[in-house]
């Protein structure tokens, strides 16, 4: 527990004490505890967790300590609460822990899952779930579809209790603000837990059937493989985000005047995409395009990017190469798909006067037309060290004025509708360089003035 905040230690201690009190009836003399079922489920759960500690393939295991939930929900369906509490403990204590302090995390996870499974089992019993499972002795099958109702309610309680305990540890151990600790936790977890509950219910039905516990084990392998595939998808998605984050940080470090600009262009592009009714996959690709639209600045000399004062014609030609540099940088990143075209063409104009290829009208890729509007909007509304940002209505009016010649009118209308509906966060108007805005403390001497090439007008931003 060394290194764990005092409030977190108290929170963990309370969870451990509550879990122990819940388990006491099963351990008391004369209790009719089904030790065979409990022992087999606990052993199976532990066996699912142990691969995570293997040096050879531990990092590819789909689950973290104690999180193979179908087995835990099967325990909630098959065992009374005092016995179900004990099923998760061995696996949680033996499973993989990715960050220190390992002991505190294992103890917390064991207590958390014990309380969650106990609450789920109590809910299932209270709703009469065990009676709907049927059994081999009477030759009765499960009472479907009524067996699904207590199972779904149990999954809901499982999800809510787990989220409540997760939020508590975030507040006490990670010092997350109370208003943010539980935000989104139940909504993200209810769906997966309902799926886990159906797998657990299938195990419980087979367990109670004439074929016995061995038949229930056939559910484990496909469910484990399914969890592995799902986890691999999320791991790959996390790698994609990490790649993009690294590229954006490199751009922000090199061009401090526009720090934060890329993320905001990604947000504005997503707003436009939602208004256009794009599919979720394309919407994410478009957000990536907005975030990475200026990645080509990595190929532009730093002295040009950070120059104070007007750019020479030669320097402007160098700046105008950044879309091509960006396209070359991301050419080998397969998951970006359509985003590459937006990175290459986001400075094209509908009238053909843009760069790098002077494309006209619909020959400009759709993603590039979206990013062009989002890019110009943020350039106008962001406060820079050399000038204050425009109000959102003024920026939208300027986009409308340039619609048809520079911007796609459909994209401008979509952004205007999105801003009317959702607004534009205050974070979008923060200072985007290390210095303060003009006239505020922190402005360095010689800060870049509003020159040709700065985002004073949509067509002039770099």
Tab-separated table of C-alpha atoms in Angstrom:
chain	number	residue	atom	x	y	z
A	1	UNK	CA	0.000	0.000	0.000
A	2	UNK	CA	3.044	2.275	0.087
A	3	UNK	CA	2.539	5.287	-2.149
A	4	UNK	CA	-1.263	5.005	-2.010
A	5	UNK	CA	-3.039	8.187	-0.799
A	6	UNK	CA	-4.651	7.977	2.638
A	7	UNK	CA	-8.165	8.508	1.284
A	8	UNK	CA	-7.646	5.657	-1.205
A	9	UNK	CA	-6.383	3.365	1.563
A	10	UNK	CA	-9.503	4.086	3.591
A	11	UNK	CA	-11.699	3.500	0.545
A	12	UNK	CA	-10.005	0.152	-0.162
A	13	UNK	CA	-10.192	-0.866	3.503
A	14	UNK	CA	-13.924	-0.156	3.611
A	15	UNK	CA	-14.440	-2.232	0.452
A	16	UNK	CA	-12.430	-5.132	1.889
A	17	UNK	CA	-14.370	-5.056	5.172
A	18	UNK	CA	-17.726	-4.940	3.371
A	19	UNK	CA	-16.699	-7.825	1.100
A	20	UNK	CA	-15.581	-9.879	4.096
A	21	UNK	CA	-18.877	-9.243	5.887
A	22	UNK	CA	-20.780	-10.317	2.764
A	23	UNK	CA	-18.793	-13.569	2.605
A	24	UNK	CA	-19.183	-14.461	6.299
A	25	UNK	CA	-22.487	-16.390	5.941
A	26	UNK	CA	-20.858	-18.768	3.458
A	27	UNK	CA	-17.952	-19.407	5.818
A	28	UNK	CA	-19.973	-19.876	8.978
A	29	UNK	CA	-20.328	-23.429	10.425
A	30	UNK	CA	-23.362	-25.293	9.139
A	31	UNK	CA	-23.789	-23.077	6.074
A	32	UNK	CA	-25.121	-24.962	3.095
A	33	UNK	CA	-22.496	-23.509	0.740
A	34	UNK	CA	-22.135	-25.269	-2.645
A	35	UNK	CA	-18.381	-25.546	-2.386
A	36	UNK	CA	-18.063	-27.705	-5.488
A	37	UNK	CA	-19.675	-25.126	-7.747
A	38	UNK	CA	-17.886	-22.256	-6.005
A	39	UNK	CA	-14.489	-23.953	-6.241
A	40	UNK	CA	-14.878	-24.860	-9.911
A	41	UNK	CA	-16.013	-21.345	-10.901
A	42	UNK	CA	-13.213	-19.731	-8.866
A	43	UNK	CA	-10.643	-22.059	-10.457
A	44	UNK	CA	-11.924	-21.329	-13.958
A	45	UNK	CA	-11.876	-17.605	-13.297
A	46	UNK	CA	-8.317	-17.801	-11.988
A	47	UNK	CA	-7.268	-19.870	-15.010
A	48	UNK	CA	-8.617	-17.137	-17.296
A	49	UNK	CA	-6.579	-14.508	-15.426
A	50	UNK	CA	-3.225	-16.289	-15.101
A	51	UNK	CA	-2.191	-16.013	-18.784
A	52	UNK	CA	-1.918	-12.278	-18.271
A	53	UNK	CA	1.125	-12.858	-16.060
A	54	UNK	CA	2.907	-14.981	-18.656
A	55	UNK	CA	5.971	-13.213	-20.060
A	56	UNK	CA	5.514	-14.757	-23.490
A	57	UNK	CA	2.004	-13.540	-24.331
A	58	UNK	CA	0.777	-11.701	-21.254
A	59	UNK	CA	0.512	-8.359	-23.051
A	60	UNK	CA	-1.873	-9.840	-25.631
A	61	UNK	CA	-4.308	-11.273	-23.097
A	62	UNK	CA	-7.670	-9.535	-23.585
A	63	UNK	CA	-8.443	-8.869	-19.961
A	64	UNK	CA	-6.991	-7.164	-16.931
A	65	UNK	CA	-7.029	-8.528	-13.415
A	66	UNK	CA	-10.374	-10.032	-12.466
A	67	UNK	CA	-12.291	-8.807	-15.474
A	68	UNK	CA	-13.554	-11.946	-17.251
A	69	UNK	CA	-17.125	-10.934	-16.487
A	70	UNK	CA	-19.125	-13.789	-18.120
A	71	UNK	CA	-17.797	-16.178	-15.480
A	72	UNK	CA	-18.516	-13.737	-12.677
A	73	UNK	CA	-22.081	-13.231	-13.883
A	74	UNK	CA	-22.509	-17.004	-14.199
A	75	UNK	CA	-21.451	-17.186	-10.537
A	76	UNK	CA	-24.092	-14.560	-9.683
A	77	UNK	CA	-26.721	-16.738	-11.408
A	78	UNK	CA	-25.596	-20.043	-9.866
A	79	UNK	CA	-24.606	-19.160	-6.293
A	80	UNK	CA	-26.128	-17.382	-3.309
A	81	UNK	CA	-24.636	-13.925	-2.623
A	82	UNK	CA	-22.322	-15.000	0.217
A	83	UNK	CA	-20.755	-17.689	-1.980
A	84	UNK	CA	-20.693	-15.623	-5.186
A	85	UNK	CA	-18.626	-12.989	-3.352
A	86	UNK	CA	-15.717	-15.435	-3.097
A	87	UNK	CA	-15.502	-16.464	-6.760
A	88	UNK	CA	-13.665	-13.370	-8.027
A	89	UNK	CA	-11.132	-13.127	-5.199
A	90	UNK	CA	-8.458	-15.671	-6.286
A	91	UNK	CA	-8.442	-14.521	-9.909
A	92	UNK	CA	-8.281	-10.831	-9.014
A	93	UNK	CA	-5.397	-11.432	-6.602
A	94	UNK	CA	-3.505	-13.550	-9.153
A	95	UNK	CA	-4.170	-11.482	-12.285
A	96	UNK	CA	-1.984	-9.016	-14.141
A	97	UNK	CA	-1.441	-5.519	-12.787
A	98	UNK	CA	-0.017	-3.022	-15.243
A	99	UNK	CA	0.879	-0.162	-12.883
A	100	UNK	CA	2.161	0.070	-9.315
A	101	UNK	CA	1.338	-0.212	-6.495
A	102	UNK	CA	0.538	-3.813	-7.469
A	103	UNK	CA	-0.545	-5.022	-4.021
A	104	UNK	CA	-3.021	-2.189	-3.484
A	105	UNK	CA	-4.461	-2.624	-6.970
A	106	UNK	CA	-4.936	-6.380	-6.551
A	107	UNK	CA	-6.572	-6.024	-3.150
A	108	UNK	CA	-8.833	-3.271	-4.432
A	109	UNK	CA	-9.817	-5.228	-7.521
A	110	UNK	CA	-10.616	-8.326	-5.443
A	111	UNK	CA	-12.794	-6.353	-3.015
A	112	UNK	CA	-14.478	-4.391	-5.801
A	113	UNK	CA	-15.415	-7.471	-7.819
A	114	UNK	CA	-16.491	-9.374	-4.707
A	115	UNK	CA	-18.949	-6.615	-3.789
A	116	UNK	CA	-20.151	-6.291	-7.385
A	117	UNK	CA	-20.781	-10.014	-7.840
A	118	UNK	CA	-22.438	-10.195	-4.422
A	119	UNK	CA	-24.820	-7.338	-5.291
A	120	UNK	CA	-25.592	-8.965	-8.654
A	121	UNK	CA	-26.306	-12.337	-7.020
A	122	UNK	CA	-28.592	-10.739	-4.432
A	123	UNK	CA	-30.506	-8.953	-7.214
A	124	UNK	CA	-30.876	-12.187	-9.169
A	125	UNK	CA	-32.200	-14.036	-6.133
A	126	UNK	CA	-34.529	-11.201	-5.168
A	127	UNK	CA	-36.109	-11.254	-8.645
A	128	UNK	CA	-36.601	-15.022	-8.555
A	129	UNK	CA	-33.969	-15.720	-11.170
A	130	UNK	CA	-32.864	-19.179	-9.886
A	131	UNK	CA	-36.389	-20.543	-10.390
A	132	UNK	CA	-36.270	-19.640	-14.100
A	133	UNK	CA	-33.134	-21.671	-14.810
A	134	UNK	CA	-34.828	-25.096	-14.688
A	135	UNK	CA	-32.831	-28.152	-13.645
A	136	UNK	CA	-31.983	-31.738	-14.487
A	137	UNK	CA	-33.703	-33.291	-11.482
A	138	UNK	CA	-37.179	-32.304	-12.565
A	139	UNK	CA	-36.305	-32.500	-16.260
A	140	UNK	CA	-37.427	-28.914	-16.667
A	141	UNK	CA	-35.780	-26.495	-19.080
A	142	UNK	CA	-35.221	-22.785	-18.548
A	143	UNK	CA	-38.300	-20.586	-18.386
A	144	UNK	CA	-37.651	-18.487	-21.474
A	145	UNK	CA	-38.075	-15.643	-22.241
A	146	UNK	CA	-38.818	-14.824	-18.592
A	147	UNK	CA	-35.342	-15.981	-17.561
A	148	UNK	CA	-33.936	-13.034	-19.485
A	149	UNK	CA	-35.642	-10.397	-17.308
A	150	UNK	CA	-33.848	-11.116	-14.001
A	151	UNK	CA	-30.619	-11.724	-15.927
A	152	UNK	CA	-30.765	-8.291	-17.578
A	153	UNK	CA	-31.640	-6.617	-14.278
A	154	UNK	CA	-28.679	-8.388	-12.689
A	155	UNK	CA	-26.380	-7.135	-15.436
A	156	UNK	CA	-27.643	-3.591	-14.867
A	157	UNK	CA	-26.930	-3.784	-11.118
A	158	UNK	CA	-23.526	-5.355	-11.855
A	159	UNK	CA	-22.689	-2.435	-14.163
A	160	UNK	CA	-23.935	0.280	-11.794
A	161	UNK	CA	-22.158	-1.087	-8.713
A	162	UNK	CA	-18.918	-1.573	-10.632
A	163	UNK	CA	-19.132	1.976	-12.012
A	164	UNK	CA	-19.905	3.408	-8.560
A	165	UNK	CA	-16.871	1.707	-7.039
A	166	UNK	CA	-14.669	2.693	-9.988
A	167	UNK	CA	-15.695	6.324	-9.569
A	168	UNK	CA	-14.910	6.183	-5.867
A	169	UNK	CA	-11.364	4.978	-6.433
A	170	UNK	CA	-10.833	7.614	-9.138
A	171	UNK	CA	-11.770	10.322	-6.624
A	172	UNK	CA	-9.687	8.972	-3.748
A	173	UNK	CA	-6.643	7.511	-5.540
A	174	UNK	CA	-6.393	9.490	-8.774
A	175	UNK	CA	-7.807	12.743	-7.318
A	176	UNK	CA	-10.284	13.115	-10.165
A	177	UNK	CA	-12.914	15.803	-9.526
A	178	UNK	CA	-16.145	14.427	-8.081
A	179	UNK	CA	-18.159	15.936	-10.920
A	180	UNK	CA	-16.088	14.040	-13.500
A	181	UNK	CA	-15.329	10.726	-11.784
A	182	UNK	CA	-18.565	8.954	-12.730
A	183	UNK	CA	-19.269	10.807	-15.959
A	184	UNK	CA	-20.011	8.311	-18.734
A	185	UNK	CA	-18.978	5.211	-16.752
A	186	UNK	CA	-22.388	3.462	-16.608
A	187	UNK	CA	-23.335	4.410	-20.166
A	188	UNK	CA	-20.129	2.883	-21.566
A	189	UNK	CA	-20.373	-0.349	-19.578
A	190	UNK	CA	-24.053	-1.347	-19.575
A	191	UNK	CA	-24.052	-2.654	-23.159
A	192	UNK	CA	-21.019	-4.943	-22.809
A	193	UNK	CA	-22.243	-6.199	-19.435
A	194	UNK	CA	-25.593	-7.168	-20.935
A	195	UNK	CA	-23.727	-9.272	-23.509
A	196	UNK	CA	-21.627	-10.829	-20.745
A	197	UNK	CA	-24.794	-11.560	-18.818
A	198	UNK	CA	-26.269	-13.495	-21.749
A	199	UNK	CA	-23.107	-15.619	-21.939
A	200	UNK	CA	-23.214	-16.139	-18.180
A	201	UNK	CA	-26.880	-17.099	-18.367
A	202	UNK	CA	-26.091	-19.648	-21.083
A	203	UNK	CA	-23.441	-21.162	-18.804
A	204	UNK	CA	-25.858	-21.269	-15.888
A	205	UNK	CA	-28.584	-22.961	-17.967
A	206	UNK	CA	-26.161	-25.607	-19.217
A	207	UNK	CA	-24.792	-26.061	-15.709
A	208	UNK	CA	-28.284	-26.853	-14.471
A	209	UNK	CA	-29.086	-29.101	-17.431
A	210	UNK	CA	-28.757	-32.889	-17.524
A	211	UNK	CA	-25.340	-32.489	-19.183
A	212	UNK	CA	-23.902	-30.830	-16.071
A	213	UNK	CA	-21.025	-28.399	-15.488
A	214	UNK	CA	-18.771	-29.796	-18.205
A	215	UNK	CA	-21.227	-28.743	-20.901
A	216	UNK	CA	-21.162	-25.203	-19.540
A	217	UNK	CA	-17.453	-24.975	-20.239
A	218	UNK	CA	-18.079	-24.979	-24.002
A	219	UNK	CA	-19.281	-21.378	-23.609
A	220	UNK	CA	-15.913	-20.277	-22.257
A	221	UNK	CA	-13.687	-20.757	-25.278
A	222	UNK	CA	-15.744	-18.807	-27.863
A	223	UNK	CA	-16.442	-16.082	-25.294
A	224	UNK	CA	-12.761	-15.800	-24.412
A	225	UNK	CA	-11.823	-15.610	-28.106
A	226	UNK	CA	-14.518	-12.975	-28.632
A	227	UNK	CA	-13.134	-10.915	-25.725
A	228	UNK	CA	-9.635	-11.279	-27.162
A	229	UNK	CA	-10.736	-10.012	-30.573
A	230	UNK	CA	-12.605	-7.081	-29.025
A	231	UNK	CA	-9.585	-6.178	-26.892
A	232	UNK	CA	-7.250	-6.382	-29.879
A	233	UNK	CA	-9.495	-3.948	-31.752
A	234	UNK	CA	-9.381	-1.474	-28.858
A	235	UNK	CA	-5.634	-1.934	-28.479
A	236	UNK	CA	-5.155	-1.157	-32.173
A	237	UNK	CA	-7.447	1.845	-31.889
A	238	UNK	CA	-5.405	3.102	-28.925
A	239	UNK	CA	-2.231	2.706	-31.013
A	240	UNK	CA	-3.829	4.790	-33.779
A	241	UNK	CA	-4.675	7.563	-31.322
A	242	UNK	CA	-1.160	7.444	-29.859
A	243	UNK	CA	0.357	7.795	-33.342
A	244	UNK	CA	-1.789	10.810	-34.118
A	245	UNK	CA	-1.118	12.370	-30.720
A	246	UNK	CA	2.646	12.046	-31.242
A	247	UNK	CA	2.471	13.705	-34.666
A	248	UNK	CA	0.317	16.557	-33.366
A	249	UNK	CA	2.626	17.146	-30.412
A	250	UNK	CA	5.571	17.335	-32.780
A	251	UNK	CA	3.771	19.989	-34.860
A	252	UNK	CA	2.759	21.957	-31.754
A	253	UNK	CA	6.337	21.972	-30.494
A	254	UNK	CA	7.662	23.167	-33.834
A	255	UNK	CA	4.993	25.822	-34.455
A	256	UNK	CA	4.119	27.196	-31.037
A	257	UNK	CA	1.983	29.986	-32.505
A	258	UNK	CA	-0.765	27.535	-33.424
A	259	UNK	CA	-0.608	25.199	-30.427
A	260	UNK	CA	-3.971	23.502	-29.923
A	261	UNK	CA	-5.154	24.503	-33.396
A	262	UNK	CA	-5.032	20.945	-34.768
A	263	UNK	CA	-7.260	19.492	-32.051
A	264	UNK	CA	-9.818	22.260	-32.524
A	265	UNK	CA	-9.887	21.785	-36.297
A	266	UNK	CA	-10.535	18.093	-35.636
A	267	UNK	CA	-13.475	18.998	-33.374
A	268	UNK	CA	-14.934	21.454	-35.879
A	269	UNK	CA	-14.543	18.894	-38.693
A	270	UNK	CA	-16.439	16.366	-36.597
A	271	UNK	CA	-19.237	18.866	-35.995
A	272	UNK	CA	-19.593	19.386	-39.737
A	273	UNK	CA	-19.508	15.627	-40.374
A	274	UNK	CA	-22.331	15.035	-37.910
A	275	UNK	CA	-24.468	17.666	-39.610
A	276	UNK	CA	-23.785	16.017	-42.963
A	277	UNK	CA	-24.923	12.650	-41.566
A	278	UNK	CA	-21.659	10.832	-42.202
A	279	UNK	CA	-21.207	7.284	-40.938
A	280	UNK	CA	-19.286	6.878	-37.693
A	281	UNK	CA	-16.232	5.377	-39.409
A	282	UNK	CA	-15.921	8.232	-41.906
A	283	UNK	CA	-16.574	10.739	-39.137
A	284	UNK	CA	-13.610	9.416	-37.173
A	285	UNK	CA	-11.397	9.465	-40.268
A	286	UNK	CA	-12.448	13.072	-40.868
A	287	UNK	CA	-11.597	14.015	-37.300
A	288	UNK	CA	-8.147	12.476	-37.820
A	289	UNK	CA	-7.836	14.508	-41.035
A	290	UNK	CA	-8.648	17.711	-39.159
A	291	UNK	CA	-6.166	16.924	-36.417
A	292	UNK	CA	-3.369	16.066	-38.847
A	293	UNK	CA	-4.048	18.660	-41.554
A	294	UNK	CA	-0.915	20.658	-40.693
A	295	UNK	CA	1.431	17.716	-40.023
A	296	UNK	CA	3.402	18.778	-43.113
A	297	UNK	CA	4.746	21.725	-41.126
A	298	UNK	CA	7.276	19.233	-39.780
A	299	UNK	CA	8.977	19.564	-43.186
A	300	UNK	CA	8.999	23.377	-43.148
A	301	UNK	CA	12.086	25.091	-41.681
A	302	UNK	CA	11.438	26.309	-38.144
A	303	UNK	CA	12.845	29.750	-38.929
A	304	UNK	CA	10.082	30.218	-41.527
A	305	UNK	CA	7.291	29.021	-39.218
A	306	UNK	CA	8.432	31.241	-36.362
A	307	UNK	CA	9.445	34.270	-38.371
A	308	UNK	CA	8.318	37.629	-37.000
A	309	UNK	CA	7.159	39.892	-39.786
A	310	UNK	CA	6.097	39.426	-43.414
A	311	UNK	CA	7.132	36.348	-45.363
A	312	UNK	CA	9.102	36.708	-48.574
A	313	UNK	CA	7.662	35.154	-51.763
A	314	UNK	CA	10.212	32.342	-51.467
A	315	UNK	CA	9.246	31.676	-47.848
A	316	UNK	CA	5.577	31.631	-48.823
A	317	UNK	CA	6.317	29.040	-51.502
A	318	UNK	CA	8.047	26.926	-48.857
A	319	UNK	CA	5.020	27.244	-46.552
A	320	UNK	CA	2.718	26.224	-49.386
A	321	UNK	CA	4.569	22.923	-49.690
A	322	UNK	CA	3.335	21.740	-46.289
A	323	UNK	CA	0.249	19.893	-47.652
A	324	UNK	CA	2.511	17.780	-49.866
A	325	UNK	CA	4.956	17.194	-47.042
A	326	UNK	CA	2.045	16.124	-44.848
A	327	UNK	CA	0.741	13.703	-47.461
A	328	UNK	CA	4.193	12.119	-47.717
A	329	UNK	CA	4.494	11.830	-43.924
A	330	UNK	CA	1.192	9.949	-43.552
A	331	UNK	CA	1.347	8.000	-46.819
A	332	UNK	CA	2.276	4.760	-45.073
A	333	UNK	CA	-0.316	5.044	-42.259
A	334	UNK	CA	-3.022	2.759	-43.594
A	335	UNK	CA	-5.806	3.534	-41.133
A	336	UNK	CA	-6.033	7.180	-42.230
A	337	UNK	CA	-7.731	6.281	-45.547
A	338	UNK	CA	-9.568	9.379	-46.836
A	339	UNK	CA	-7.762	11.584	-44.321
A	340	UNK	CA	-4.683	11.597	-46.566
A	341	UNK	CA	-6.580	13.376	-49.342
A	342	UNK	CA	-7.753	16.055	-46.891
A	343	UNK	CA	-4.204	16.642	-45.680
A	344	UNK	CA	-3.046	17.116	-49.284
A	345	UNK	CA	-5.917	19.288	-50.529
A	346	UNK	CA	-7.208	21.330	-47.559
A	347	UNK	CA	-5.828	24.564	-49.079
A	348	UNK	CA	-7.558	24.102	-52.434
A	349	UNK	CA	-10.294	26.633	-53.276
A	350	UNK	CA	-13.522	26.067	-55.173
A	351	UNK	CA	-12.559	28.670	-57.782
A	352	UNK	CA	-9.277	26.874	-58.527
A	353	UNK	CA	-6.966	29.498	-57.020
A	354	UNK	CA	-5.831	27.305	-54.140
A	355	UNK	CA	-2.792	25.035	-53.764
A	356	UNK	CA	-1.035	22.679	-54.267
A	357	UNK	CA	-2.830	21.592	-57.477
A	358	UNK	CA	-5.448	24.277	-58.121
A	359	UNK	CA	-8.365	21.826	-58.094
A	360	UNK	CA	-11.824	23.229	-58.875
A	361	UNK	CA	-15.248	22.570	-57.313
A	362	UNK	CA	-16.188	18.934	-56.756
A	363	UNK	CA	-12.764	17.772	-57.882
A	364	UNK	CA	-11.629	18.761	-54.388
A	365	UNK	CA	-12.160	15.721	-52.106
A	366	UNK	CA	-15.095	16.033	-49.691
A	367	UNK	CA	-12.889	15.649	-46.626
A	368	UNK	CA	-10.634	18.466	-47.843
A	369	UNK	CA	-13.622	20.782	-48.303
A	370	UNK	CA	-14.740	20.053	-44.718
A	371	UNK	CA	-11.287	20.592	-43.223
A	372	UNK	CA	-10.814	23.837	-45.182
A	373	UNK	CA	-13.890	25.336	-43.507
A	374	UNK	CA	-12.957	24.013	-40.046
A	375	UNK	CA	-9.373	25.252	-40.445
A	376	UNK	CA	-10.392	28.773	-41.479
A	377	UNK	CA	-13.020	28.969	-38.738
A	378	UNK	CA	-10.560	28.117	-35.985
A	379	UNK	CA	-7.887	30.390	-37.448
A	380	UNK	CA	-10.293	33.327	-37.271
A	381	UNK	CA	-11.706	32.593	-33.787
A	382	UNK	CA	-8.452	31.654	-32.026
A	383	UNK	CA	-6.561	34.269	-30.072
A	384	UNK	CA	-2.926	34.420	-31.103
A	385	UNK	CA	-0.040	36.276	-29.503
A	386	UNK	CA	-0.279	38.959	-32.213
A	387	UNK	CA	-4.065	39.487	-32.358
A	388	UNK	CA	-7.326	38.604	-30.654
A	389	UNK	CA	-9.705	36.080	-32.151
A	390	UNK	CA	-12.906	37.147	-33.860
A	391	UNK	CA	-16.307	36.414	-32.304
A	392	UNK	CA	-17.902	33.235	-33.624
A	393	UNK	CA	-20.757	35.065	-35.471
A	394	UNK	CA	-18.250	37.306	-37.260
A	395	UNK	CA	-16.199	34.294	-38.326
A	396	UNK	CA	-19.290	32.500	-39.634
A	397	UNK	CA	-20.314	35.626	-41.577
A	398	UNK	CA	-16.856	35.721	-43.181
A	399	UNK	CA	-17.128	32.048	-44.140
A	400	UNK	CA	-20.521	32.726	-45.729
A	401	UNK	CA	-19.056	35.651	-47.658
A	402	UNK	CA	-16.348	33.410	-49.083
A	403	UNK	CA	-18.685	30.450	-49.737
A	404	UNK	CA	-18.821	29.523	-53.411
A	405	UNK	CA	-15.447	31.019	-54.281
A	406	UNK	CA	-13.178	29.659	-51.540
A	407	UNK	CA	-15.354	27.320	-49.465
A	408	UNK	CA	-18.027	24.752	-50.225
A	409	UNK	CA	-21.358	26.437	-49.247
A	410	UNK	CA	-22.722	23.083	-48.057
A	411	UNK	CA	-19.888	22.725	-45.533
A	412	UNK	CA	-20.293	26.325	-44.360
A	413	UNK	CA	-24.026	25.790	-43.795
A	414	UNK	CA	-23.331	22.568	-41.897
A	415	UNK	CA	-20.860	24.304	-39.587
A	416	UNK	CA	-23.286	27.191	-38.982
A	417	UNK	CA	-26.069	24.735	-38.056
A	418	UNK	CA	-23.732	22.786	-35.774
A	419	UNK	CA	-22.612	25.955	-33.992
A	420	UNK	CA	-26.237	27.053	-33.506
A	421	UNK	CA	-27.029	23.654	-32.020
A	422	UNK	CA	-23.915	22.906	-29.972
A	423	UNK	CA	-22.079	26.211	-29.634
A	424	UNK	CA	-18.301	26.477	-29.598
A	425	UNK	CA	-16.515	25.723	-26.334
A	426	UNK	CA	-14.610	28.426	-24.503
A	427	UNK	CA	-11.490	26.273	-24.887
A	428	UNK	CA	-11.639	26.985	-28.614
A	429	UNK	CA	-10.742	30.635	-27.984
A	430	UNK	CA	-7.762	30.133	-25.706
A	431	UNK	CA	-4.359	31.540	-26.504
A	432	UNK	CA	-2.596	29.157	-28.854
A	433	UNK	CA	1.010	30.068	-28.223
A	434	UNK	CA	3.226	30.244	-25.171
A	435	UNK	CA	2.880	33.994	-25.035
A	436	UNK	CA	-0.178	35.960	-24.001
A	437	UNK	CA	-2.320	37.882	-26.488
A	438	UNK	CA	-1.363	41.365	-27.519
A	439	UNK	CA	-1.511	43.785	-24.629
A	440	UNK	CA	-1.522	41.090	-21.942
A	441	UNK	CA	1.313	40.243	-19.547
A	442	UNK	CA	3.635	37.617	-20.961
A	443	UNK	CA	3.795	38.941	-24.521
A	444	UNK	CA	7.360	38.866	-25.724
A	445	UNK	CA	8.966	41.787	-27.501
A	446	UNK	CA	8.718	41.528	-31.243
A	447	UNK	CA	5.751	39.156	-31.300
A	448	UNK	CA	4.605	38.426	-34.822
A	449	UNK	CA	2.262	41.152	-36.114
A	450	UNK	CA	-0.793	40.468	-38.262
A	451	UNK	CA	0.932	40.143	-41.609
A	452	UNK	CA	-0.050	38.662	-44.935
A	453	UNK	CA	-0.087	34.950	-44.300
A	454	UNK	CA	-1.526	35.202	-40.808
A	455	UNK	CA	-5.137	34.141	-40.256
A	456	UNK	CA	-6.677	37.595	-40.479
A	457	UNK	CA	-8.782	36.438	-43.435
A	458	UNK	CA	-9.791	32.867	-44.289
A	459	UNK	CA	-7.760	32.799	-47.467
A	460	UNK	CA	-4.593	34.063	-45.817
A	461	UNK	CA	-4.011	31.626	-42.955
A	462	UNK	CA	-0.996	29.379	-43.257
